Short mmCIF file of C-alpha atoms in Angstrom, two decimals:
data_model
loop_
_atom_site.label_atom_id
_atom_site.label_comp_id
_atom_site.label_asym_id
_atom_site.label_seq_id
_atom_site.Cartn_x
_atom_site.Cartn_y
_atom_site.Cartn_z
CA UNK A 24 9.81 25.16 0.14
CA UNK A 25 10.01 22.56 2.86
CA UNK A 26 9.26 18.83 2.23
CA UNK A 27 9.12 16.75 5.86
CA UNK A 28 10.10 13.00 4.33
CA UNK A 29 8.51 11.45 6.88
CA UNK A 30 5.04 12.78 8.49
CA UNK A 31 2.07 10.80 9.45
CA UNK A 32 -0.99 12.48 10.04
CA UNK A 33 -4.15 11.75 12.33
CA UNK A 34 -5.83 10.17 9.56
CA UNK A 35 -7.24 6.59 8.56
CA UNK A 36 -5.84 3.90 10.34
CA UNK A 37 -2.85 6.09 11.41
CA UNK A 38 -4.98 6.64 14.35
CA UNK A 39 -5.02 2.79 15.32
CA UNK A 40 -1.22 2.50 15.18
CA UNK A 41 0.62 2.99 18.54
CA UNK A 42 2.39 6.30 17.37
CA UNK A 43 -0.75 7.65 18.16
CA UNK A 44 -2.41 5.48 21.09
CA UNK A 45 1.12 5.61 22.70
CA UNK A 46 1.08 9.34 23.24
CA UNK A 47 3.47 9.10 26.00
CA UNK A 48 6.08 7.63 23.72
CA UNK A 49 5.51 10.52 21.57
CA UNK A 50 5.64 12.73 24.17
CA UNK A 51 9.07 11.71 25.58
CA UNK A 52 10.79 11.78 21.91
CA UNK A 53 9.91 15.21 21.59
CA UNK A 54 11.51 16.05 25.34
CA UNK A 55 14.30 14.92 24.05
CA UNK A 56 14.75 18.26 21.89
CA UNK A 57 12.97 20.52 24.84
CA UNK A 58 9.32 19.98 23.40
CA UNK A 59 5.81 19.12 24.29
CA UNK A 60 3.36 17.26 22.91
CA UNK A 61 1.96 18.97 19.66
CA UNK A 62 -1.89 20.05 20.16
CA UNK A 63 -2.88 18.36 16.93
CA UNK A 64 -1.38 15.18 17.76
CA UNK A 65 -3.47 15.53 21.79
CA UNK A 66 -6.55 16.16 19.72
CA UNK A 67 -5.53 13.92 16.49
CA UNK A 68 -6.89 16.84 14.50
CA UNK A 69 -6.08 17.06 10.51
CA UNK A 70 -7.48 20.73 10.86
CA UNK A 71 -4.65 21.68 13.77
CA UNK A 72 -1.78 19.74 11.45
CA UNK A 73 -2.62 21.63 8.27
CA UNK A 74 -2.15 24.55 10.70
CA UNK A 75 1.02 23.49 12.19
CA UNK A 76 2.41 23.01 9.05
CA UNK A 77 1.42 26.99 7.43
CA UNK A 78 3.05 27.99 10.82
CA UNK A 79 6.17 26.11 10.83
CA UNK A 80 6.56 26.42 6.86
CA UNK A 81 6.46 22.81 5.78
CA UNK A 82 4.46 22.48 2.06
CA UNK A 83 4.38 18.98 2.08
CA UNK A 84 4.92 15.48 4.05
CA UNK A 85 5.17 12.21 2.62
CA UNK A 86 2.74 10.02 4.14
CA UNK A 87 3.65 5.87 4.13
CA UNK A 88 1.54 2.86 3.74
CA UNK A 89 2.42 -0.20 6.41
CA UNK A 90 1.49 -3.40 5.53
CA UNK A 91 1.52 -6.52 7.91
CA UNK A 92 3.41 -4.70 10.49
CA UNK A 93 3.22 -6.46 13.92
CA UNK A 94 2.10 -3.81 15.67
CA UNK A 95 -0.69 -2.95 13.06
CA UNK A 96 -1.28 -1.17 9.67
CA UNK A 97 -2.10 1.47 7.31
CA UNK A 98 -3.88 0.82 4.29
CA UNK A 99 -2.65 1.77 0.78
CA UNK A 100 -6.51 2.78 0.51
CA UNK A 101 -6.24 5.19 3.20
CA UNK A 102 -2.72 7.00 1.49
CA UNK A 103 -4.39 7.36 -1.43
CA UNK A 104 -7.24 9.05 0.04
CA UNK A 105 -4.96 11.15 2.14
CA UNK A 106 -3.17 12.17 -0.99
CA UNK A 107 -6.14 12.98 -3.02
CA UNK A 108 -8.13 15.25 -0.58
CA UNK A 109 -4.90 16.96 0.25
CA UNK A 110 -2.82 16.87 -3.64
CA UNK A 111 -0.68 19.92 -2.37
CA UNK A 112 -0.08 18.85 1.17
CA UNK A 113 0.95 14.87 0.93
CA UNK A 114 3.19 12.89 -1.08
CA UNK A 115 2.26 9.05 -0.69
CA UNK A 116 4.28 5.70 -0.34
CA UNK A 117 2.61 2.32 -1.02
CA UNK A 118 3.46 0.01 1.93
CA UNK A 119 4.45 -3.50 0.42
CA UNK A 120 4.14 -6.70 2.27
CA UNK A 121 7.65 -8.62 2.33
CA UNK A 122 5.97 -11.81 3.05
CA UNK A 123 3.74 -11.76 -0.31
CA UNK A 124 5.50 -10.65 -3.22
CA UNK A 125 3.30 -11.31 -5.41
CA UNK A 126 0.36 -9.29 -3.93
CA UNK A 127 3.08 -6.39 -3.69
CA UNK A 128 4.09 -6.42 -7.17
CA UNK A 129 -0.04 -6.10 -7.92
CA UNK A 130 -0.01 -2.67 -5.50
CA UNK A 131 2.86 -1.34 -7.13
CA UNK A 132 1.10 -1.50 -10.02
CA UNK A 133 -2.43 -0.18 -8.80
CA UNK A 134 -0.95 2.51 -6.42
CA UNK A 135 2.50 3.37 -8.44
CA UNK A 136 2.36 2.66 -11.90
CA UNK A 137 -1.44 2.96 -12.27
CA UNK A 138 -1.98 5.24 -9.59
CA UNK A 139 -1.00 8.38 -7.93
CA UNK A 140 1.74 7.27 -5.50
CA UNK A 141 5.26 8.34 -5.77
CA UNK A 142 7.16 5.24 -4.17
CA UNK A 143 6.73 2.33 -2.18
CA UNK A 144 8.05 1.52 1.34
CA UNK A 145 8.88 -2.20 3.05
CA UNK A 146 9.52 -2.39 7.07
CA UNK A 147 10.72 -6.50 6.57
CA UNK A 148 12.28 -6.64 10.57
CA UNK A 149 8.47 -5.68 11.83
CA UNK A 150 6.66 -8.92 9.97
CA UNK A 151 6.75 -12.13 11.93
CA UNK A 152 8.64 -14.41 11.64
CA UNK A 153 11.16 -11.11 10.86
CA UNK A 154 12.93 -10.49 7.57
CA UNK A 155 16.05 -8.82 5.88
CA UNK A 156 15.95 -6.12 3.94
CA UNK A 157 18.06 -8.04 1.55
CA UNK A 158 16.30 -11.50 1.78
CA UNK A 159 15.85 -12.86 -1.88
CA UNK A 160 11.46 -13.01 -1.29
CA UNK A 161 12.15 -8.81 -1.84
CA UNK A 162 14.35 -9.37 -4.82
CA UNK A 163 11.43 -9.22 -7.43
CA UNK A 164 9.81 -6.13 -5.77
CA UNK A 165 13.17 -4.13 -6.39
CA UNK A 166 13.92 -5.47 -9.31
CA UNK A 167 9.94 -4.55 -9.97
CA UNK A 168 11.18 -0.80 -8.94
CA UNK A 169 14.04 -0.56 -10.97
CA UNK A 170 12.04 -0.93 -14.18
CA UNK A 171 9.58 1.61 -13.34
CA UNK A 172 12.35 4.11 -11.69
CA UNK A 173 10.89 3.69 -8.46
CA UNK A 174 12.12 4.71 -5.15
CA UNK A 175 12.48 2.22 -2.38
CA UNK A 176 11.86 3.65 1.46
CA UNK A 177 13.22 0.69 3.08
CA UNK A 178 13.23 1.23 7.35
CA UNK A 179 16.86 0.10 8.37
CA UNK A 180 17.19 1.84 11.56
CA UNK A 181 15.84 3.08 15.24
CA UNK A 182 13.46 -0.20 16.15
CA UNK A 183 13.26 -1.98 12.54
CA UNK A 184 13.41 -5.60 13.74
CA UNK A 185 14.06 -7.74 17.16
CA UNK A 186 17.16 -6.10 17.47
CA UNK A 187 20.06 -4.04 15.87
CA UNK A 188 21.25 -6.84 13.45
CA UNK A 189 18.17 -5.83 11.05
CA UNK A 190 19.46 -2.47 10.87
CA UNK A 191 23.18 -3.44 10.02
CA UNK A 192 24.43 -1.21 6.66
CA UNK A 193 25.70 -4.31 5.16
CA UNK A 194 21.77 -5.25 4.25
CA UNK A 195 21.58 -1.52 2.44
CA UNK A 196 25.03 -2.25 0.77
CA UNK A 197 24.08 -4.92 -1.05
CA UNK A 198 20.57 -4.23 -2.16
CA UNK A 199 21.71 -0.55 -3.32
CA UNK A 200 24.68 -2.31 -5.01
CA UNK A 201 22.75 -4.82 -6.77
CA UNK A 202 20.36 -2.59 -7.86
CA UNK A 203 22.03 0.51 -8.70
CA UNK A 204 19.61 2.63 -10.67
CA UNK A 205 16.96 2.27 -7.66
CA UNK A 206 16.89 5.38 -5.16
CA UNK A 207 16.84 3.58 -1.58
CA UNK A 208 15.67 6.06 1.31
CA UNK A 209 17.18 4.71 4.24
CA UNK A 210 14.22 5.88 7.19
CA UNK A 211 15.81 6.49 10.75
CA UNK A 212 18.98 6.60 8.68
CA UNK A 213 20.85 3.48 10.06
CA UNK A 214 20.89 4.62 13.35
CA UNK A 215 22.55 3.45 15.65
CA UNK A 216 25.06 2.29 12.37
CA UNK A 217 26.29 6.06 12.02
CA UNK A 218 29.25 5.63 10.92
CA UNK A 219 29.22 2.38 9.43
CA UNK A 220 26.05 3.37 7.23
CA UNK A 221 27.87 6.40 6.21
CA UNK A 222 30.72 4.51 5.36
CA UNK A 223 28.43 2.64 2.87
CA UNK A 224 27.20 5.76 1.18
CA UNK A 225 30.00 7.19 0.77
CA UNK A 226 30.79 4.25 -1.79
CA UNK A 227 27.12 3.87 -2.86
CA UNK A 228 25.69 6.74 -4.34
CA UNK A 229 22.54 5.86 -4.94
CA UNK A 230 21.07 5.28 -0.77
CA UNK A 231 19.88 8.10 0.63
CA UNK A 232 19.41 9.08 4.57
CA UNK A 233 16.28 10.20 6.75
CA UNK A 234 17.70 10.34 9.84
CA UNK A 235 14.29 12.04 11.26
CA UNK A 236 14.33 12.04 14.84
CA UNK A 237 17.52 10.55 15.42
CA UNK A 238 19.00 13.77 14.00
CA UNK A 239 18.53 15.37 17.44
CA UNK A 240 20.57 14.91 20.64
CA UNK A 241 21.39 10.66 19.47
CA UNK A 242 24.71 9.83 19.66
CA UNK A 243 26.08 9.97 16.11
CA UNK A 244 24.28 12.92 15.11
CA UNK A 245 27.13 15.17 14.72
CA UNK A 246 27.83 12.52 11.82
CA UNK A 247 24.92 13.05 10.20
CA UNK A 248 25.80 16.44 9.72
CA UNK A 249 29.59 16.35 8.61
CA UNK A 250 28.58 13.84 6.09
CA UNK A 251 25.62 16.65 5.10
CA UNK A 252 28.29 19.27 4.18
CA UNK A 253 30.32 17.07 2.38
CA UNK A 254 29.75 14.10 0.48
CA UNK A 255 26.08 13.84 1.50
CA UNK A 256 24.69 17.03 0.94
CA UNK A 257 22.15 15.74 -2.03
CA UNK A 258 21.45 12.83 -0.12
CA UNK A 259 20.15 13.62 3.29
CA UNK A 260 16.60 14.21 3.34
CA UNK A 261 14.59 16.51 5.77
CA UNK A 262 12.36 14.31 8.53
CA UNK A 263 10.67 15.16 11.06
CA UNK A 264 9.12 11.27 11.66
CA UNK A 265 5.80 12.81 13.16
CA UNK A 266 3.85 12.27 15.63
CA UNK A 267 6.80 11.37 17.22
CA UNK A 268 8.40 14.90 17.20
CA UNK A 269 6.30 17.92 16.61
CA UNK A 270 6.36 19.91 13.15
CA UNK A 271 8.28 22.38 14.91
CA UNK A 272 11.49 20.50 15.20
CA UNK A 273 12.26 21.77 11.96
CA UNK A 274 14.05 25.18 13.33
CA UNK A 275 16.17 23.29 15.15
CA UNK A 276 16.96 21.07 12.07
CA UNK A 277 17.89 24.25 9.82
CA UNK A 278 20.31 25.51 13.20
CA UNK A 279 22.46 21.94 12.50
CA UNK A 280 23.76 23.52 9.00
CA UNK A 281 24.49 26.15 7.13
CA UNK A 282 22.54 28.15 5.41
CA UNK A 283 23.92 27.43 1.61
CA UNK A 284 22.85 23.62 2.01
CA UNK A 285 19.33 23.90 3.37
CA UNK A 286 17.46 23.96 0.07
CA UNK A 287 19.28 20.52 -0.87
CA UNK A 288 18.27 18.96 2.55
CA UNK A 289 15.20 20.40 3.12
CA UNK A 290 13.03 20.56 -0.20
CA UNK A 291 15.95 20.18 -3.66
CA UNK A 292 16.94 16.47 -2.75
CA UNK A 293 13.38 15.10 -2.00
CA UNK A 294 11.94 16.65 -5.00
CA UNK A 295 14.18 14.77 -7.14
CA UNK A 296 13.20 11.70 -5.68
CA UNK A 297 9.61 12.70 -5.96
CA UNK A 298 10.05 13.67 -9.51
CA UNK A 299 8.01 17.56 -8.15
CA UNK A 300 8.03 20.54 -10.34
CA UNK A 301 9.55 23.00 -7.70
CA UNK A 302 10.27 25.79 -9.91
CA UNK A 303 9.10 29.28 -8.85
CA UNK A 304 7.65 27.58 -5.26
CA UNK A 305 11.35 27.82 -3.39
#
């Protein structure tokens, strides 16, 4: 079984976001590992995804909500809908806004708690005016996770604020380390902060790394992958941040490791933050 942490699909407003108006952009991400554009993503076709994904063997993406983003949004309405016409296919995180926290602790409730959502997400360098992930307006919405053992997709990497600063593993550090029981999901991994965000993990066990497309041909992605084999190995988490590299990146994913720790980094360590019954589907 093969779960891609990070997949957006032509659906809802997904479509109105520039990962998918910005084809181009898409385009030249997926050059970078000696691919073309993926046909479903041309055509923004749910019907050519769900096809893509049988052929390249991935069971199931987890779809995020994106609240007051600069650049545009995608309703908590619209993941729940995705998740519910497609229960076998997606996995949904509610977006939070960081500059409300008190209409984000509500959604956790209604989407989480109450509702069929398996974590939230919060992208605080792409509000304006910009935040930090470890401002003190997001304290009550992880504190809010941690006493409903929710996991925390927090986007501390690639372009996650004005510039690199809002990326810098010292923001991870001390959010994982003042909440300790929460499961933080790192997306784009920390990049370009190999090193340092591995550094952080290696004394923080409970952050986690989707390194997605920065994975392949980045600098620092032979990091990634000696941290994978050792201390890492149940914390790296299978990505292929779609649209913006086709669902067939995943072969050249499973040619970074060996074969012994591809169940952990490709289906064992997201089901265990997804609290999924994999038994007998492996």
């Amino acid at each position: 079984m093969v779960i891609d942490f990070r997949l957006r699909p032509p659906f809802g407003d997904y479509v109105k976001l520039g990962m998918y108006t910005n084809k181009a952009r898409c385009a030249s991400y997926a050059s970078n590992i000696g691919k073309g554009l993926a046909p479903s993503i041309a055509e923004e076709s749910m019907e050519l995804l769900l096809q893509d994904m049988d052929r390249n063997g991935i069971d199931m993406g987890v779809a995020t909500g994106r609240v007051a983003h600069f650049a545009g949004g995608m309703s908590n309405d619209n993941i729940l809908e995705l998740v519910q016409t497609w229960p076998d296919r997606f996995v949904g995180f509610a977006g939070l806004n960081p500059l409300d926290w008190r209409w984000s602790l509500k959604e956790i409730h209604r989407t989480v708690v109450d509702g069929p959502l398996k974590g939230v997400v919060l992208e605080p360098g792409a509000v304006r005016p910009p935040m930090y992930g470890d401002d003190a307006l997001l304290y009550p919405l992880y504190a809010e996770c941690e006493k409903y053992d929710i996991p925390v997709m927090v986007m501390l990497g690639g372009n996650a604020g004005p510039n690199v600063d809002y990326s810098f593993p010292r923001i991870i550090h001390k959010i994982a380390s003042d909440f300790p029981t929460v499961k933080f999901i790192v997306s784009h991994g920390g990049w370009p902060w190999v090193q340092a965000v591995l550094g952080v993990c290696f004394v923080q066990p409970n952050i986690y790394l989707s390194p997605d497309l920065y994975l392949f041909n980045q600098p620092g992605w032979q990091d990634y992958v000696t941290a994978a084999h050792t201390y890492m190995r149940k914390r790296i988490l299978y990505a292929s941040a779609y649209p913006f590299l086709p669902l067939d990146c995943v072969h050249a994913f499973r040619k970074l490791f060996t074969p012994e720790i591809l169940p952990d980094l490709m289906c064992n360590n997201a089901a265990e933050i997804l609290k999924l019954d994999i038994r007998g589907k492996e």
